[in-house]
Amino acid sequence: MKTKLFMGLFSLLILTGCNAKQSTPSSSLPSQDSQENSSTIIEESTTTPSVEQPVVEEQPEQEMILFSKEYKIYINPSVQFTNQYVDKIHNEGQVMNEIAVLLVNRLKSETNLSVKANLDGLSLSQSVKESNAYQPDAHFAIHSNGGGGTGSEVWVSKNSYTFGKIMLDEFNQIHNFRNRGVKYGDGTDASLYEIRNVLAPSALIEILFHDEWTQANFILNNKQEIADSFFKGIVSYFQQVD
């Protein structure tokens, strides 16, 4: 009887322990997958943002001005590098050569004229000799004036009045200073070596007075416009004689 009672109690204890072990809750640790999912990873974008490219408009080609034959012109800027401007910085030879370069570039790129220019600082007698050897159809000298006056003028010979007037008229379109007119430099109004000794129709323009502030500033600030006016004058002249 005791043996049966002992065996029953022992069985009951074993059964209770097993149930208690099975009912113990497991610890709630997150799984490896849940740990990975809970982390937010931000990667730097390697995509280059698009940049809007500017639209480049095609420039129309400059139409060449063609004459019936290859006329020749000689350009002779001043070589008076000691003639100072009123600012004591610039001088006549320097500025007139800069304008001559701008003029020559347009004549060579936009017309079929044959162009020769004294851009090497030849003396007056040397440039006159070079011009006569070249035998141009027109000779154009570029100067600025001095002496305290105002305005523009052009010096010509008997056979170059038309050429000189065209050049002066075109230049006078771009400024409001006094028009001093067309003058003869062959000994009639004055005697200018270049006008007397060049064989071709020649014009020597004195654009404005570089020893007066307003006129000097106009020259220095409008070199391209001055060259453009000379370009128009030369083209107009050769269109008349063509």
Coordinates of C-alpha atoms in Angstrom, one line a residue:
M1 CA 0.0 0.0 0.0
K2 CA 2.8 2.4 0.9
T3 CA 4.7 1.3 -2.2
K4 CA 1.8 2.2 -4.5
L5 CA 1.3 5.6 -2.7
F6 CA 5.0 6.4 -3.1
M7 CA 5.0 5.5 -6.8
G8 CA 1.9 7.6 -7.4
L9 CA 3.4 10.7 -5.7
F10 CA 6.7 10.2 -7.7
S11 CA 4.8 10.1 -11.0
L12 CA 2.8 13.2 -10.1
L13 CA 6.0 15.1 -9.3
I14 CA 7.6 14.1 -12.6
L15 CA 4.5 15.1 -14.6
T16 CA 4.3 18.5 -12.9
G17 CA 8.0 19.3 -13.6
C18 CA 7.6 18.5 -17.3
N19 CA 4.6 20.7 -17.6
A20 CA 6.4 23.5 -15.9
K21 CA 9.4 23.2 -18.2
Q22 CA 7.2 23.2 -21.3
S23 CA 5.3 26.3 -20.2
T24 CA 8.4 28.5 -19.6
P25 CA 8.2 31.3 -22.1
S26 CA 11.2 31.7 -24.5
S27 CA 13.1 34.9 -24.5
S28 CA 11.9 37.3 -27.2
L29 CA 15.2 38.2 -29.0
P30 CA 14.9 39.6 -32.4
S31 CA 15.9 37.3 -35.3
Q32 CA 18.9 38.1 -37.5
D33 CA 16.5 39.0 -40.3
S34 CA 14.6 41.4 -38.1
Q35 CA 17.9 43.1 -37.0
E36 CA 18.9 43.6 -40.6
N37 CA 15.5 44.9 -41.5
S38 CA 15.5 47.4 -38.7
S39 CA 18.7 49.1 -39.9
T40 CA 18.2 51.8 -42.4
I41 CA 21.2 52.0 -44.9
I42 CA 21.5 55.2 -46.9
E43 CA 23.9 54.9 -49.8
E44 CA 25.3 58.0 -51.6
S45 CA 23.8 58.4 -55.0
T46 CA 26.4 58.0 -57.8
T47 CA 24.1 59.4 -60.5
T48 CA 25.5 62.7 -61.9
P49 CA 22.7 65.3 -62.0
S50 CA 21.9 66.5 -65.4
V51 CA 23.1 70.0 -66.4
E52 CA 21.1 71.9 -68.9
Q53 CA 23.4 72.8 -71.8
P54 CA 23.2 76.4 -73.2
V55 CA 21.7 76.6 -76.7
V56 CA 24.3 77.9 -79.1
E57 CA 22.8 79.7 -82.0
E58 CA 24.5 79.4 -85.3
Q59 CA 25.9 82.6 -86.6
P60 CA 25.2 83.4 -90.2
E61 CA 28.2 83.5 -92.4
Q62 CA 29.4 87.0 -93.2
E63 CA 28.6 87.7 -96.9
M64 CA 31.6 88.7 -98.8
I65 CA 31.6 92.0 -100.6
L66 CA 32.9 91.3 -104.1
F67 CA 34.0 93.8 -106.7
S68 CA 34.4 93.1 -110.4
K69 CA 38.2 93.0 -110.0
E70 CA 40.7 92.9 -107.2
Y71 CA 41.2 96.5 -106.4
K72 CA 44.2 97.4 -104.3
I73 CA 44.3 99.8 -101.3
Y74 CA 47.2 100.9 -99.1
I75 CA 46.5 101.7 -95.4
N76 CA 49.1 104.1 -93.8
P77 CA 48.5 104.8 -90.1
S78 CA 50.4 107.5 -88.3
V79 CA 53.9 106.7 -87.0
Q80 CA 54.0 109.8 -84.8
F81 CA 54.6 107.9 -81.5
T82 CA 55.8 111.0 -79.8
N83 CA 52.5 112.8 -80.2
Q84 CA 51.0 112.2 -76.7
Y85 CA 47.3 112.2 -76.0
V86 CA 46.0 114.5 -73.3
D87 CA 46.1 111.6 -70.8
K88 CA 49.9 111.3 -71.2
I89 CA 49.5 107.6 -71.6
H90 CA 48.5 107.0 -75.2
N91 CA 50.0 108.4 -78.3
E92 CA 48.9 109.0 -81.9
G93 CA 51.0 106.3 -83.5
Q94 CA 49.9 103.6 -81.1
V95 CA 46.2 104.4 -81.3
M96 CA 46.1 104.9 -85.1
N97 CA 47.9 101.6 -85.7
E98 CA 45.3 99.8 -83.5
I99 CA 42.5 101.3 -85.6
A100 CA 44.4 100.3 -88.8
V101 CA 44.7 96.7 -87.6
L102 CA 40.9 96.6 -87.0
L103 CA 40.2 98.1 -90.4
V104 CA 42.7 95.8 -92.3
N105 CA 41.1 92.7 -90.6
R106 CA 37.7 93.6 -91.9
L107 CA 38.9 94.4 -95.4
K108 CA 40.7 91.2 -95.7
S109 CA 38.0 89.0 -94.3
E110 CA 34.9 90.6 -95.8
T111 CA 36.0 91.9 -99.3
N112 CA 38.1 90.7 -102.2
L113 CA 40.2 93.9 -102.0
S114 CA 43.9 93.4 -102.0
V115 CA 45.2 95.2 -98.9
K116 CA 48.7 96.3 -97.9
A117 CA 49.3 98.3 -94.7
N118 CA 52.2 99.9 -93.0
L119 CA 52.0 98.1 -89.7
D120 CA 55.8 97.9 -89.2
G121 CA 56.4 101.6 -88.4
L122 CA 58.0 102.6 -91.7
S123 CA 58.9 106.2 -91.9
L124 CA 56.8 108.6 -93.9
S125 CA 59.2 108.5 -96.9
Q126 CA 59.5 104.7 -96.7
S127 CA 55.7 104.2 -96.6
V128 CA 55.2 106.5 -99.5
K129 CA 57.8 104.6 -101.5
E130 CA 56.2 101.3 -100.6
S131 CA 52.7 102.6 -101.6
N132 CA 53.9 103.8 -105.0
A133 CA 55.7 100.4 -105.6
Y134 CA 52.4 98.6 -104.7
Q135 CA 50.5 100.8 -107.2
P136 CA 47.2 100.8 -105.2
D137 CA 43.9 102.1 -106.5
A138 CA 43.6 104.2 -103.3
H139 CA 45.9 105.3 -100.5
F140 CA 44.4 106.0 -97.1
A141 CA 46.3 107.6 -94.2
I142 CA 44.9 107.7 -90.6
H143 CA 45.8 110.4 -88.1
S144 CA 44.5 112.1 -85.1
N145 CA 45.0 115.9 -84.7
G146 CA 46.7 118.2 -82.2
G147 CA 46.7 121.9 -81.5
G148 CA 43.6 122.5 -79.4
G149 CA 41.0 122.5 -82.1
T150 CA 37.8 120.5 -82.5
G151 CA 36.4 118.2 -85.1
S152 CA 37.5 116.1 -88.1
E153 CA 39.0 116.9 -91.5
V154 CA 40.5 115.1 -94.5
W155 CA 43.3 116.2 -96.8
V156 CA 43.2 115.2 -100.5
S157 CA 44.8 115.9 -103.8
K158 CA 43.1 117.1 -107.0
N159 CA 42.4 113.5 -108.1
S160 CA 41.1 112.2 -104.8
Y161 CA 38.4 114.7 -103.7
T162 CA 35.6 112.0 -104.1
F163 CA 37.5 109.4 -102.1
G164 CA 38.4 111.8 -99.3
K165 CA 34.8 113.2 -99.0
I166 CA 33.3 109.7 -98.8
M167 CA 35.8 108.8 -96.0
L168 CA 35.1 111.9 -94.0
D169 CA 31.3 111.7 -94.5
E170 CA 31.3 108.1 -93.2
F171 CA 33.4 109.0 -90.1
N172 CA 31.2 112.0 -89.3
Q173 CA 28.2 109.7 -89.0
I174 CA 29.5 108.3 -85.7
H175 CA 30.3 111.6 -83.8
N176 CA 28.8 115.0 -83.1
F177 CA 32.0 117.1 -83.3
R178 CA 32.6 119.8 -85.8
N179 CA 33.0 118.9 -89.5
R180 CA 36.1 120.8 -90.6
G181 CA 35.7 119.6 -94.2
V182 CA 37.7 118.5 -97.2
K183 CA 41.0 120.3 -97.7
Y184 CA 43.7 120.1 -100.4
G185 CA 47.1 119.0 -99.1
D186 CA 48.8 119.3 -102.5
G187 CA 49.9 122.8 -101.9
T188 CA 46.5 124.5 -102.4
D189 CA 45.4 124.7 -98.8
A190 CA 48.6 123.2 -97.3
S191 CA 51.5 121.2 -98.4
L192 CA 51.6 117.6 -97.0
Y193 CA 54.4 115.3 -98.0
E194 CA 52.2 112.2 -98.2
I195 CA 49.5 113.9 -100.4
R196 CA 52.1 115.5 -102.7
N197 CA 54.1 112.3 -103.3
V198 CA 51.7 109.4 -103.3
L199 CA 50.8 108.6 -106.9
A200 CA 47.4 106.9 -106.2
P201 CA 44.3 108.9 -105.2
S202 CA 45.0 109.6 -101.6
A203 CA 43.2 110.8 -98.5
L204 CA 44.7 111.7 -95.1
I205 CA 42.1 111.9 -92.4
E206 CA 42.6 113.8 -89.1
I207 CA 39.9 112.1 -87.1
L208 CA 39.7 114.4 -84.0
F209 CA 42.0 116.3 -81.6
H210 CA 43.8 114.0 -79.2
D211 CA 44.9 116.9 -76.9
E212 CA 41.3 117.6 -75.8
W213 CA 39.7 115.3 -73.2
T214 CA 36.3 114.8 -74.8
Q215 CA 37.6 114.0 -78.2
A216 CA 40.5 111.9 -76.9
N217 CA 38.1 109.8 -74.9
F218 CA 35.9 109.4 -77.9
I219 CA 38.8 108.0 -79.9
L220 CA 40.0 105.7 -77.2
N221 CA 36.5 104.3 -76.5
N222 CA 35.4 103.9 -80.1
K223 CA 38.3 102.4 -82.0
Q224 CA 36.2 99.6 -83.5
E225 CA 33.4 102.0 -84.5
I226 CA 36.0 104.3 -86.2
A227 CA 37.5 101.4 -88.1
D228 CA 34.0 100.3 -89.1
S229 CA 33.3 103.8 -90.5
F230 CA 36.5 103.6 -92.6
F231 CA 35.5 100.2 -93.8
K232 CA 32.1 101.5 -95.0
G233 CA 33.8 104.4 -96.7
I234 CA 36.3 102.3 -98.6
V235 CA 33.6 99.9 -99.7
S236 CA 31.4 102.7 -100.8
Y237 CA 34.2 104.3 -102.8
F238 CA 35.1 101.1 -104.7
Q239 CA 31.5 100.4 -105.3
Q240 CA 31.3 103.8 -107.1
V241 CA 34.4 103.2 -109.2
D242 CA 33.7 99.5 -109.9

